[in-house]
CSV table of C-alpha atoms and ligand atoms in Angstrom, one decimal:
chain,number,residue,atom,x,y,z
M,1,MET,CA,0.0,0.0,0.0
M,2,GLU,CA,1.2,3.5,-0.9
M,3,THR,CA,0.3,6.7,1.0
M,4,ILE,CA,0.2,10.4,0.1
M,5,ILE,CA,0.5,12.8,3.0
M,6,LEU,CA,-0.4,16.4,2.5
M,7,ALA,CA,1.9,18.7,4.4
M,8,ALA,CA,2.5,21.8,2.1
M,9,GLY,CA,0.0,24.2,3.7
M,10,LYS,CA,1.1,27.4,5.4
M,11,GLY,CA,-0.7,26.7,8.7
M,12,THR,CA,-1.8,30.3,8.7
M,13,ARG,CA,-4.1,29.8,11.7
M,14,MET,CA,-1.2,28.6,13.9
M,15,LYS,CA,0.4,32.1,13.6
M,16,SER,CA,3.9,30.5,13.7
M,17,LYS,CA,7.2,30.8,11.9
M,18,LEU,CA,7.5,27.0,12.2
M,19,PRO,CA,5.7,24.9,9.5
M,20,LYS,CA,2.5,23.6,11.1
M,21,VAL,CA,3.4,19.9,10.6
M,22,LEU,CA,6.6,20.3,12.7
M,23,HIS,CA,4.7,21.5,15.8
M,24,LYS,CA,4.9,18.7,18.4
M,25,VAL,CA,2.0,16.8,19.9
M,26,GLY,CA,2.7,14.1,22.5
M,27,GLY,CA,6.3,15.1,22.2
M,28,LYS,CA,6.6,14.3,18.5
M,29,PRO,CA,6.1,16.4,15.3
M,30,MET,CA,2.5,15.9,14.1
M,31,LEU,CA,3.7,14.7,10.7
M,32,GLN,CA,5.8,12.0,12.4
M,33,HIS,CA,2.7,10.6,14.0
M,34,VAL,CA,1.0,10.4,10.6
M,35,ILE,CA,4.0,8.7,9.0
M,36,ASP,CA,4.3,6.3,11.9
M,37,ALA,CA,0.6,5.4,11.8
M,38,ALA,CA,0.8,4.8,8.0
M,39,LYS,CA,3.8,2.6,8.3
M,40,SER,CA,2.2,0.6,11.2
M,41,ALA,CA,-0.9,0.1,9.0
M,42,GLY,CA,1.3,-1.6,6.4
M,43,SER,CA,2.1,1.3,4.1
M,44,THR,CA,5.3,0.6,2.2
M,45,ARG,CA,5.9,4.0,0.6
M,46,GLU,CA,5.0,7.4,1.8
M,47,ILE,CA,4.9,10.4,-0.5
M,48,VAL,CA,4.8,13.7,1.5
M,49,VAL,CA,3.7,16.8,-0.3
M,50,ILE,CA,5.7,19.8,1.0
M,51,GLY,CA,5.7,23.5,0.2
M,52,SER,CA,5.7,26.0,3.1
M,53,GLY,CA,9.0,25.6,5.0
M,54,ALA,CA,9.8,22.7,2.7
M,55,GLU,CA,13.5,22.6,3.5
M,56,LEU,CA,12.9,22.4,7.3
M,57,VAL,CA,10.2,19.8,6.9
M,58,GLN,CA,12.5,17.7,4.7
M,59,LYS,CA,15.3,17.8,7.2
M,60,ASN,CA,13.2,16.4,10.0
M,61,PHE,CA,12.0,13.2,8.3
M,62,SER,CA,13.7,10.2,6.8
M,63,ASP,CA,12.3,7.1,5.2
M,64,VAL,CA,9.8,9.0,3.1
M,65,GLU,CA,9.7,10.6,-0.4
M,66,PHE,CA,9.0,14.3,-0.9
M,67,VAL,CA,7.1,16.1,-3.6
M,68,MET,CA,7.1,19.9,-3.9
M,69,GLN,CA,3.9,21.9,-4.2
M,70,ASN,CA,5.3,25.3,-5.1
M,71,GLU,CA,2.0,27.2,-4.7
M,72,GLN,CA,-0.6,26.0,-2.2
M,73,LEU,CA,-3.6,25.9,-4.5
M,74,GLY,CA,-5.6,23.4,-2.4
M,75,THR,CA,-5.6,19.8,-1.2
M,76,GLY,CA,-6.7,18.5,-4.7
M,77,HIS,CA,-3.8,20.4,-6.3
M,78,ALA,CA,-1.5,19.0,-3.7
M,79,VAL,CA,-2.4,15.4,-4.6
M,80,LEU,CA,-2.1,16.2,-8.3
M,81,CYS,CA,1.5,17.2,-7.7
M,82,THR,CA,2.3,13.5,-6.8
M,83,LYS,CA,1.0,12.2,-10.1
M,84,GLU,CA,4.4,11.3,-11.6
M,85,LYS,CA,5.2,9.3,-8.6
M,86,PHE,CA,2.3,7.0,-9.4
M,87,ALA,CA,2.9,6.6,-13.2
M,88,ASN,CA,3.4,2.9,-12.7
M,89,SER,CA,1.1,2.3,-9.8
M,90,LYS,CA,-2.2,0.4,-9.7
M,91,GLY,CA,-4.6,-0.4,-6.9
M,92,THR,CA,-5.3,1.6,-3.8
M,93,VAL,CA,-3.6,4.7,-2.5
M,94,LEU,CA,-4.2,6.1,1.0
M,95,VAL,CA,-4.4,9.9,1.4
M,96,LEU,CA,-3.8,11.5,4.8
M,97,CYS,CA,-3.3,15.0,6.1
M,98,GLY,CA,-0.2,16.0,8.0
M,99,ASP,CA,-2.2,18.0,10.4
M,100,THR,CA,-4.4,15.1,11.7
M,101,PRO,CA,-2.0,13.2,14.0
M,102,LEU,CA,-4.4,11.4,16.3
M,103,PHE,CA,-5.5,8.3,14.4
M,104,THR,CA,-3.8,5.0,15.1
M,105,GLY,CA,-2.3,2.5,12.6
M,106,GLU,CA,-5.1,0.2,13.8
M,107,LEU,CA,-7.8,2.5,12.6
M,108,LEU,CA,-6.1,3.0,9.2
M,109,LYS,CA,-5.8,-0.7,8.7
M,110,LYS,CA,-9.5,-1.2,9.5
M,111,PHE,CA,-10.3,1.7,7.2
M,112,VAL,CA,-8.3,0.3,4.3
M,113,GLU,CA,-9.9,-3.2,4.8
M,114,LYS,CA,-13.4,-1.6,4.6
M,115,HIS,CA,-12.4,0.1,1.4
M,116,LEU,CA,-11.1,-3.0,-0.2
M,117,GLU,CA,-14.1,-5.1,0.9
M,118,SER,CA,-16.6,-2.6,-0.6
M,119,ASN,CA,-15.0,-2.4,-4.1
M,120,ALA,CA,-15.6,1.3,-4.0
M,121,ALA,CA,-13.6,3.7,-6.2
M,122,ALA,CA,-13.1,5.8,-3.1
M,123,THR,CA,-13.8,5.7,0.6
M,124,VAL,CA,-13.7,8.7,3.0
M,125,LEU,CA,-13.4,8.5,6.7
M,126,THR,CA,-16.0,10.6,8.6
M,127,ALA,CA,-16.6,11.5,12.2
M,128,GLU,CA,-19.4,12.9,14.3
M,129,MET,CA,-17.8,16.0,15.7
M,130,PRO,CA,-19.2,17.7,18.8
M,131,ASP,CA,-17.9,21.0,17.3
M,132,ALA,CA,-17.8,20.7,13.5
M,133,THR,CA,-16.7,24.3,12.9
M,134,GLY,CA,-14.0,24.5,10.2
M,135,TYR,CA,-14.5,21.0,8.9
M,136,GLY,CA,-16.0,19.9,5.6
M,137,ARG,CA,-19.5,18.5,6.2
M,138,ILE,CA,-20.7,15.2,4.8
M,139,ILE,CA,-23.9,15.5,2.8
M,140,ARG,CA,-25.7,12.2,2.4
M,141,GLU,CA,-28.5,11.1,0.0
M,142,ASP,CA,-31.9,10.3,1.4
M,143,ASP,CA,-30.9,6.6,1.5
M,144,GLY,CA,-27.9,7.5,3.6
M,145,THR,CA,-25.3,6.9,0.9
M,146,PHE,CA,-22.6,9.5,0.2
M,147,LYS,CA,-23.6,12.6,-1.8
M,148,LYS,CA,-20.8,15.2,-1.4
M,149,ILE,CA,-18.6,17.2,0.9
M,150,VAL,CA,-19.2,20.9,1.5
M,151,GLU,CA,-16.4,22.9,3.1
M,152,HIS,CA,-17.4,25.0,6.1
M,153,LYS,CA,-16.7,28.2,4.2
M,154,ASP,CA,-19.0,27.1,1.3
M,155,ALA,CA,-21.7,25.7,3.5
M,156,ASN,CA,-25.1,27.2,4.0
M,157,SER,CA,-26.7,27.5,7.4
M,158,TYR,CA,-28.5,24.2,7.0
M,159,GLU,CA,-25.4,22.4,6.0
M,160,ARG,CA,-23.4,23.9,8.9
M,161,GLN,CA,-25.7,22.2,11.3
M,162,ILE,CA,-24.5,18.8,10.1
M,163,SER,CA,-22.1,17.3,12.6
M,164,GLU,CA,-20.7,14.5,10.4
M,165,VAL,CA,-17.4,15.8,9.0
M,166,ASN,CA,-14.7,14.8,6.6
M,167,ALA,CA,-11.8,13.5,8.6
M,168,GLY,CA,-9.4,14.1,5.7
M,169,ILE,CA,-8.5,10.4,5.4
M,170,TYR,CA,-9.3,8.7,2.1
M,171,CYS,CA,-8.7,5.6,0.1
M,172,PHE,CA,-8.7,5.9,-3.7
M,173,ASP,CA,-8.3,3.7,-6.7
M,174,ILE,CA,-5.0,5.3,-8.0
M,175,GLN,CA,-6.0,5.6,-11.7
M,176,LYS,CA,-9.5,6.9,-11.0
M,177,LEU,CA,-8.1,9.4,-8.5
M,178,PHE,CA,-5.8,11.1,-11.0
M,179,THR,CA,-8.3,11.0,-13.8
M,180,ALA,CA,-10.9,12.7,-11.6
M,181,LEU,CA,-8.4,15.3,-10.3
M,182,ALA,CA,-7.9,16.6,-13.8
M,183,SER,CA,-11.5,17.9,-13.7
M,184,VAL,CA,-11.5,19.5,-10.2
M,185,LYS,CA,-12.3,23.3,-10.4
M,186,ASN,CA,-11.5,26.0,-8.0
M,187,GLU,CA,-14.9,27.8,-8.1
M,188,ASN,CA,-15.5,28.0,-4.3
M,189,ALA,CA,-15.2,30.4,-1.3
M,190,GLN,CA,-11.5,29.8,-1.0
M,191,GLY,CA,-10.6,29.7,-4.7
M,192,GLU,CA,-8.8,26.3,-4.1
M,193,TYR,CA,-8.8,23.0,-5.8
M,194,TYR,CA,-10.5,20.8,-3.2
M,195,LEU,CA,-9.6,17.1,-3.0
M,196,PRO,CA,-13.1,16.2,-1.6
M,197,ASP,CA,-14.5,17.3,-5.0
M,198,VAL,CA,-12.9,14.2,-6.5
M,199,LEU,CA,-15.5,12.1,-4.6
M,200,THR,CA,-18.4,14.0,-6.3
M,201,ILE,CA,-16.8,13.7,-9.7
M,202,LEU,CA,-16.4,10.0,-9.3
M,203,LYS,CA,-19.9,9.6,-8.0
M,204,ASN,CA,-21.2,11.5,-11.0
M,205,ASP,CA,-19.3,9.0,-13.2
M,206,SER,CA,-21.4,6.2,-11.5
M,207,GLU,CA,-18.5,5.1,-9.4
M,208,LYS,CA,-19.2,3.7,-5.9
M,209,ILE,CA,-18.2,6.0,-3.0
M,210,ASN,CA,-18.1,4.9,0.6
M,211,ALA,CA,-18.2,7.0,3.7
M,212,PHE,CA,-17.1,5.1,6.8
M,213,VAL,CA,-17.8,6.6,10.2
M,214,VAL,CA,-15.1,6.4,12.9
M,215,ASP,CA,-16.2,5.2,16.4
M,216,ASP,CA,-14.2,7.8,18.2
M,217,TYR,CA,-14.1,11.3,16.8
M,218,ARG,CA,-11.0,12.1,18.8
M,219,GLN,CA,-8.9,10.0,16.4
M,220,THR,CA,-9.7,12.4,13.6
M,221,LEU,CA,-9.3,15.8,15.1
M,222,GLY,CA,-7.4,18.2,12.8
M,223,ILE,CA,-5.0,20.8,14.1
M,224,ASN,CA,-5.4,24.2,12.6
M,225,SER,CA,-4.7,26.4,15.7
M,226,ARG,CA,-2.7,26.4,19.0
M,227,VAL,CA,-5.9,25.7,20.9
M,228,GLN,CA,-6.5,22.6,18.8
M,229,LEU,CA,-2.8,21.7,19.3
M,230,ALA,CA,-3.2,21.7,23.1
M,231,GLU,CA,-6.4,19.6,22.8
M,232,ALA,CA,-4.6,17.1,20.7
M,233,ASP,CA,-1.6,17.0,23.0
M,234,LYS,CA,-3.9,16.3,25.9
M,235,ILE,CA,-5.6,13.4,24.1
M,236,LEU,CA,-2.3,11.8,23.1
M,237,ARG,CA,-0.9,12.1,26.6
M,238,GLN,CA,-4.0,10.5,28.1
M,239,ARG,CA,-3.8,7.7,25.6
M,240,LYS,CA,-0.1,7.1,26.3
M,241,ASN,CA,-0.7,7.1,30.1
M,242,ILE,CA,-3.6,4.6,29.7
M,243,GLU,CA,-1.5,2.3,27.4
M,244,LEU,CA,1.3,2.3,30.0
M,245,MET,CA,-1.0,1.7,33.0
M,246,GLU,CA,-2.6,-1.2,31.1
M,247,SER,CA,0.8,-2.7,30.5
M,248,GLY,CA,1.6,-2.6,34.3
M,249,VAL,CA,3.0,0.8,35.0
M,250,THR,CA,1.7,2.8,38.0
M,251,ILE,CA,1.0,6.5,37.3
M,252,LEU,CA,0.0,8.2,40.5
M,253,ASP,CA,-1.5,11.3,38.9
M,254,PRO,CA,-2.0,11.0,35.1
M,255,ALA,CA,-3.1,14.6,34.9
M,256,SER,CA,0.4,15.8,35.9
M,257,THR,CA,2.4,13.2,34.1
M,258,PHE,CA,3.7,14.0,30.6
M,259,ILE,CA,5.0,11.0,28.7
M,260,ASP,CA,6.0,11.3,25.0
M,261,ALA,CA,4.6,8.9,22.5
M,262,ASP,CA,7.8,6.8,22.0
M,263,VAL,CA,8.8,6.3,25.6
M,264,GLU,CA,8.9,2.8,26.9
M,265,ILE,CA,8.5,1.8,30.6
M,266,GLY,CA,8.8,-1.6,32.2
M,267,GLN,CA,6.4,-3.4,34.5
M,268,ASP,CA,5.8,-2.3,38.1
M,269,THR,CA,7.6,1.0,37.7
M,270,ILE,CA,5.9,3.8,39.5
M,271,ILE,CA,5.8,7.3,38.0
M,272,TYR,CA,5.2,10.0,40.6
M,273,PRO,CA,3.4,13.4,39.8
M,274,ASN,CA,4.9,16.3,37.9
M,275,THR,CA,7.2,14.0,35.9
M,276,TYR,CA,8.1,14.4,32.2
M,277,LEU,CA,9.5,11.5,30.3
M,278,GLU,CA,10.5,12.7,26.9
M,279,GLY,CA,11.9,11.7,23.5
M,280,LYS,CA,13.4,8.2,23.2
M,281,THR,CA,13.5,7.5,26.9
M,282,LYS,CA,13.4,3.9,28.0
M,283,ILE,CA,12.9,2.9,31.6
M,284,GLY,CA,13.2,-0.6,33.1
M,285,GLU,CA,11.1,-2.5,35.6
M,286,ASN,CA,10.5,-1.7,39.3
M,287,CYS,CA,11.7,1.9,39.1
M,288,ALA,CA,10.3,4.8,41.0
M,289,ILE,CA,10.6,8.0,39.0
M,290,GLY,CA,9.6,11.4,40.3
M,291,PRO,CA,8.1,13.4,41.8
M,292,ASN,CA,9.2,16.4,39.9
M,293,SER,CA,11.6,14.8,37.4
M,294,ARG,CA,12.4,15.3,33.8
M,295,PHE,CA,14.1,12.5,31.7
M,296,THR,CA,14.9,13.2,28.1
M,297,ASN,CA,16.3,10.6,25.8
M,298,MET,CA,17.5,8.5,28.8
M,299,ILE,CA,18.2,4.8,29.0
M,300,VAL,CA,17.4,3.6,32.5
M,301,GLY,CA,17.7,0.1,33.9
M,302,ASP,CA,15.7,-1.7,36.6
M,303,ASN,CA,15.2,-0.8,40.2
M,304,VAL,CA,16.2,2.8,39.8
M,305,GLN,CA,14.9,5.5,42.1
M,306,ALA,CA,15.0,9.1,41.1
M,307,GLN,CA,13.3,12.1,42.7
M,308,PHE,CA,13.6,15.7,41.7
M,309,CYS,CA,16.0,15.0,38.9
M,310,TYR,CA,16.8,16.2,35.4
M,311,CYS,CA,18.5,13.6,33.3
M,312,HIS,CA,19.1,13.8,29.6
M,313,ASP,CA,20.9,11.9,26.8
M,314,ALA,CA,22.6,9.6,29.2
M,315,GLU,CA,22.5,6.0,30.6
M,316,ILE,CA,21.6,4.9,34.1
M,317,CYS,CA,22.1,1.2,34.9
M,318,ASN,CA,20.4,-0.9,37.6
M,319,ASP,CA,19.8,-0.3,41.3
M,320,VAL,CA,20.8,3.4,41.1
M,321,ILE,CA,19.5,5.9,43.6
M,322,LEU,CA,19.3,9.5,42.3
M,323,GLY,CA,18.2,12.7,44.0
M,324,PRO,CA,16.9,14.9,45.3
M,325,TYR,CA,18.2,17.6,42.9
M,326,VAL,CA,20.5,15.8,40.5
M,327,HIS,CA,21.4,16.8,37.0
M,328,ILE,CA,22.7,14.1,34.8
M,329,ARG,CA,24.0,15.6,31.5
M,330,PRO,CA,24.7,14.1,28.1
M,331,ASN,CA,27.1,11.2,27.5
M,332,SER,CA,27.2,10.0,31.1
M,333,LYS,CA,27.0,6.4,32.1
M,334,ILE,CA,26.0,5.7,35.7
M,335,SER,CA,26.8,2.1,36.5
M,336,ASN,CA,24.9,-0.3,38.8
M,337,LYS,CA,24.3,0.5,42.4
M,338,VAL,CA,25.6,4.1,42.2
M,339,LYS,CA,24.2,6.6,44.6
M,340,ILE,CA,24.0,10.3,43.6
M,341,GLY,CA,22.1,12.9,45.6
M,342,ASN,CA,21.6,16.4,46.9
M,343,PHE,CA,22.7,18.9,44.4
M,344,VAL,CA,25.1,16.9,42.2
M,345,GLU,CA,25.9,17.5,38.5
M,346,VAL,CA,27.4,14.8,36.3
M,347,LYS,CA,28.5,15.6,32.7
M,348,ASN,CA,30.1,13.5,30.1
M,349,SER,CA,31.4,11.1,32.7
M,350,ASN,CA,31.4,7.4,33.6
M,351,ILE,CA,30.7,6.5,37.2
M,352,GLY,CA,31.7,3.0,38.2
M,353,GLU,CA,29.7,0.4,40.0
M,354,GLY,CA,28.7,1.3,43.6
M,355,SER,CA,30.4,4.6,43.7
M,356,LYS,CA,28.9,7.3,45.8
M,357,LEU,CA,28.4,11.0,45.0
M,358,PRO,CA,26.2,12.0,47.9
M,359,HIS,CA,26.3,15.8,48.1
M,360,LEU,CA,27.3,18.9,46.2
M,361,GLN,CA,29.6,17.5,43.6
M,362,TYR,CA,30.4,18.6,40.1
M,363,ILE,CA,31.8,15.7,38.1
M,364,GLY,CA,32.6,16.6,34.4
M,365,ASP,CA,34.6,14.8,31.8
M,366,THR,CA,35.6,12.1,34.3
M,367,ASP,CA,36.1,8.4,34.2
M,368,MET,CA,35.6,7.0,37.7
M,369,GLY,CA,36.0,3.4,38.8
M,370,ALA,CA,34.0,1.3,41.2
M,371,GLY,CA,33.5,1.7,44.9
M,372,CYS,CA,34.6,5.3,45.2
M,373,ASN,CA,33.3,7.7,47.8
M,374,LEU,CA,33.4,11.4,47.1
M,375,GLY,CA,33.2,13.8,49.9
M,376,CYS,CA,30.8,16.7,50.0
M,377,GLY,CA,31.9,19.5,47.6
M,378,THR,CA,34.3,17.5,45.4
M,379,ILE,CA,34.8,19.2,42.1
M,380,THR,CA,36.5,18.0,38.9
M,381,VAL,CA,38.1,21.1,37.5
M,382,ASN,CA,37.8,20.3,33.8
M,383,TYR,CA,38.0,23.7,32.1
M,384,ASP,CA,40.9,26.1,31.9
M,385,GLY,CA,38.9,28.8,30.1
M,386,LYS,CA,39.9,27.4,26.7
M,387,LYS,CA,40.0,23.6,26.7
M,388,LYS,CA,38.3,20.8,28.5
M,389,PHE,CA,40.4,18.0,30.1
M,390,ARG,CA,39.5,14.6,31.6
M,391,THR,CA,39.9,13.4,35.1
M,392,THR,CA,40.6,9.7,35.7
M,393,ILE,CA,39.8,8.2,39.1
M,394,GLY,CA,40.5,4.5,39.8
M,395,ASP,CA,38.6,2.0,41.9
M,396,ASN,CA,37.9,2.5,45.7
M,397,VAL,CA,39.2,6.1,45.8
M,398,PHE,CA,38.2,8.2,48.7
M,399,VAL,CA,38.1,11.9,48.3
M,400,GLY,CA,37.8,14.2,51.3
M,401,CYS,CA,35.4,17.0,51.4
M,402,ASN,CA,35.8,20.2,49.4
M,403,SER,CA,38.6,19.0,47.2
M,404,ASN,CA,39.4,20.1,43.6
M,405,LEU,CA,40.8,17.6,41.1
M,406,VAL,CA,42.4,19.8,38.4
M,407,ALA,CA,42.3,18.0,35.1
M,408,PRO,CA,44.1,16.5,33.3
M,409,VAL,CA,44.9,14.4,36.4
M,410,THR,CA,44.8,10.7,37.5
M,411,VAL,CA,44.0,9.4,40.9
M,412,GLU,CA,44.9,5.7,41.0
M,413,ASP,CA,43.1,2.8,42.7
M,414,GLY,CA,42.8,2.9,46.5
M,415,ALA,CA,44.2,6.5,46.8
M,416,TYR,CA,43.0,8.9,49.5
M,417,ILE,CA,42.7,12.6,49.2
M,418,ALA,CA,42.7,14.7,52.3
M,419,ALA,CA,39.8,17.1,52.7
M,420,GLY,CA,40.3,20.6,51.3
M,421,SER,CA,43.0,19.5,48.8
M,422,THR,CA,43.5,21.0,45.3
M,423,ILE,CA,45.0,18.1,43.4
M,424,THR,CA,47.1,19.1,40.4
M,425,GLU,CA,49.4,16.1,40.1
M,426,ASN,CA,48.7,12.4,39.7
M,427,VAL,CA,48.1,10.4,42.9
M,428,PRO,CA,49.7,6.9,42.8
M,429,LYS,CA,47.9,3.8,43.9
M,430,ASN,CA,47.1,3.6,47.7
M,431,ASN,CA,48.8,6.9,48.4
M,432,LEU,CA,47.3,9.6,50.6
M,433,ALA,CA,47.6,13.1,48.9
M,434,ILE,CA,47.4,16.2,51.0
M,435,ALA,CA,47.4,19.4,49.0
M,436,ARG,CA,46.7,22.2,51.4
M,437,SER,CA,48.8,24.5,53.6
M,438,ARG,CA,49.4,23.3,57.1
M,439,GLN,CA,47.5,24.8,59.9
M,440,THR,CA,49.3,27.1,62.3
M,441,ASN,CA,47.9,27.8,65.8
M,442,ILE,CA,49.2,31.0,67.4
M,443,GLU,CA,49.2,30.7,71.2
M,444,ASN,CA,47.3,33.2,73.3
M,445,TRP,CA,46.7,35.3,70.1
M,446,ASN,CA,43.5,36.8,71.4
M,447,ASP,CA,45.0,37.9,74.7
M,448,LYS,CA,47.9,39.6,72.9
M,449,ARG,CA,45.5,41.4,70.6
M,450,LYS,CA,43.9,43.1,73.6
Z,501,UD1,C1,-9.5,19.8,5.1
Z,501,UD1,C2,-10.7,19.3,4.2
Z,501,UD1,C3,-11.9,19.2,5.0
Z,501,UD1,C4,-11.7,18.3,6.2
Z,501,UD1,C5,-10.5,18.7,7.0
Z,501,UD1,C6,-10.1,17.6,8.0
Z,501,UD1,C7,-10.3,20.1,1.9
Z,501,UD1,C8,-10.6,21.1,0.9
Z,501,UD1,N1,-10.9,20.2,3.1
Z,501,UD1,O1,-9.8,21.1,5.5
Z,501,UD1,O2,-13.0,18.7,4.3
Z,501,UD1,O3,-12.8,18.3,7.1
Z,501,UD1,O4,-9.3,18.9,6.2
Z,501,UD1,O5,-9.1,18.0,8.9
Z,501,UD1,O6,-9.5,19.2,1.7
Z,501,UD1,N2,-2.4,21.2,2.1
Z,501,UD1,C9,-1.5,21.1,1.1
Z,501,UD1,N3,-1.5,21.9,0.0
Z,501,UD1,C10,-2.5,22.8,-0.1
Z,501,UD1,C11,-3.5,22.9,0.9
Z,501,UD1,C12,-3.4,22.1,2.0
Z,501,UD1,O7,-0.6,20.3,1.2
Z,501,UD1,O8,-2.5,23.5,-1.1
Z,501,UD1,C13,-2.3,20.3,3.3
Z,501,UD1,C14,-2.2,21.0,4.6
Z,501,UD1,O9,-0.8,21.2,4.9
Z,501,UD1,C15,-2.9,20.1,5.6
Z,501,UD1,C16,-3.9,19.4,4.8
Z,501,UD1,O10,-3.5,19.6,3.4
Z,501,UD1,O11,-2.0,19.2,6.2
Z,501,UD1,C17,-5.3,20.0,5.0
Z,501,UD1,O12,-5.3,21.3,4.6
Z,501,UD1,P1,-6.1,22.4,5.5
Z,501,UD1,O13,-5.9,23.7,4.9
Z,501,UD1,O14,-5.7,22.3,6.9
Z,501,UD1,O15,-7.6,22.0,5.3
Z,501,UD1,P2,-8.8,22.1,6.2
Z,501,UD1,O16,-9.4,23.5,6.1
Z,501,UD1,O17,-8.5,21.7,7.6
Z,502,CA,CA1,-6.6,21.1,8.6
């Protein structure tokens, strides 16, 4: 099955510099949702019609073909632009809109099956909309069969009361689609070539047209404005939360939990309120994440506890305890059984198994072994104002409070660093390094001062 996706429109009603189809819902550009649903319904080739902001749109998607529509003359014209791509095609083509991101692959599959069963030249998906404003209305014959679609702007007051709308999802016989498109006119309120007019043209040629009503109108909401964007986002997030809960994840307060469409979470993990799980984040089993945490593109193992944390583009292994107030930055790997808490930042670093960073540390560009214990206020000094350098810490190293490790520097296995040291030279294995001035006590100093 081949699919045409219309995504060339300006999205005027969004009042945005960003092309409409790049606006995110459920954490993913709306066009990506449409592409993903088409692929999961069995589509083998997706032709995306682009125009407004074409370059930017093109940059954001792979695995699809693009066709330019230089002037946005309407949805019918947009489909016509793909004609050459189908010169050798026969059978059925699915047509979707890039601004209708809520339908599932499952719905599309069912829709295509209905079309194929009915032997119709075209099938359109329709929905009973609680508020049909802005949508094309479905006009039916007295016997209930499809008659035509009237756009909101062209509809009379009687037609505007109809709540059944065109969802913008169609199946066509490829040959018949392009033949009919050639006779679509632009004599309407918007001066555009409307794709829905193809249905009337085919019907007048005595072809069979089917209109298939969706069970849940929320799958077919179109996004033309920021208000509709927020509504769609809410629906997608609710759907994601329900899907996760049904698979064995506890979400204490779904209303304050924001989980992006592609996030995966293992069984018996608990998500506490005010938590954001974003991008390609993958969380294992038996974890407790949140409250008040944000994970973006994170790989997280099993039995991880994290409260009040921001972690992004990094990996956390099993049995790790994080927080409160921890920032894990990109390219970090936190090994099994590590404990990090109370205002600690880790950047571009590897923390070995069972090491402890319990309070007020900055660890950047560091490779740390297993079983280390870092005192409160340990800092890896990784930047000289021009370049960044790495710090290497072996296994079972103990660093006293308020110490600086000035990179590049190596602290070998089993070494101890005295509190308050500023380490600028390597510390050999099992040595104690003290790098601070000795204390002097001046006897009776206060008496003399008087
Ligand atoms: C369209 C339908 C309407 C339907 C609604 C469903 C038409 C004429 N109307 O209205 O019946 O109820 O979708 O959401 O088809 N596009 C192009 N090139 C163009 C114009 C549009 O690629 O020249 C793309 C847009 O980027 C968008 C899609 O086609 O993704 C739909 O266009 P839009 O202007 O949003 O149509 P609606 O007014 O919503
Ligand atoms: Ca639209």
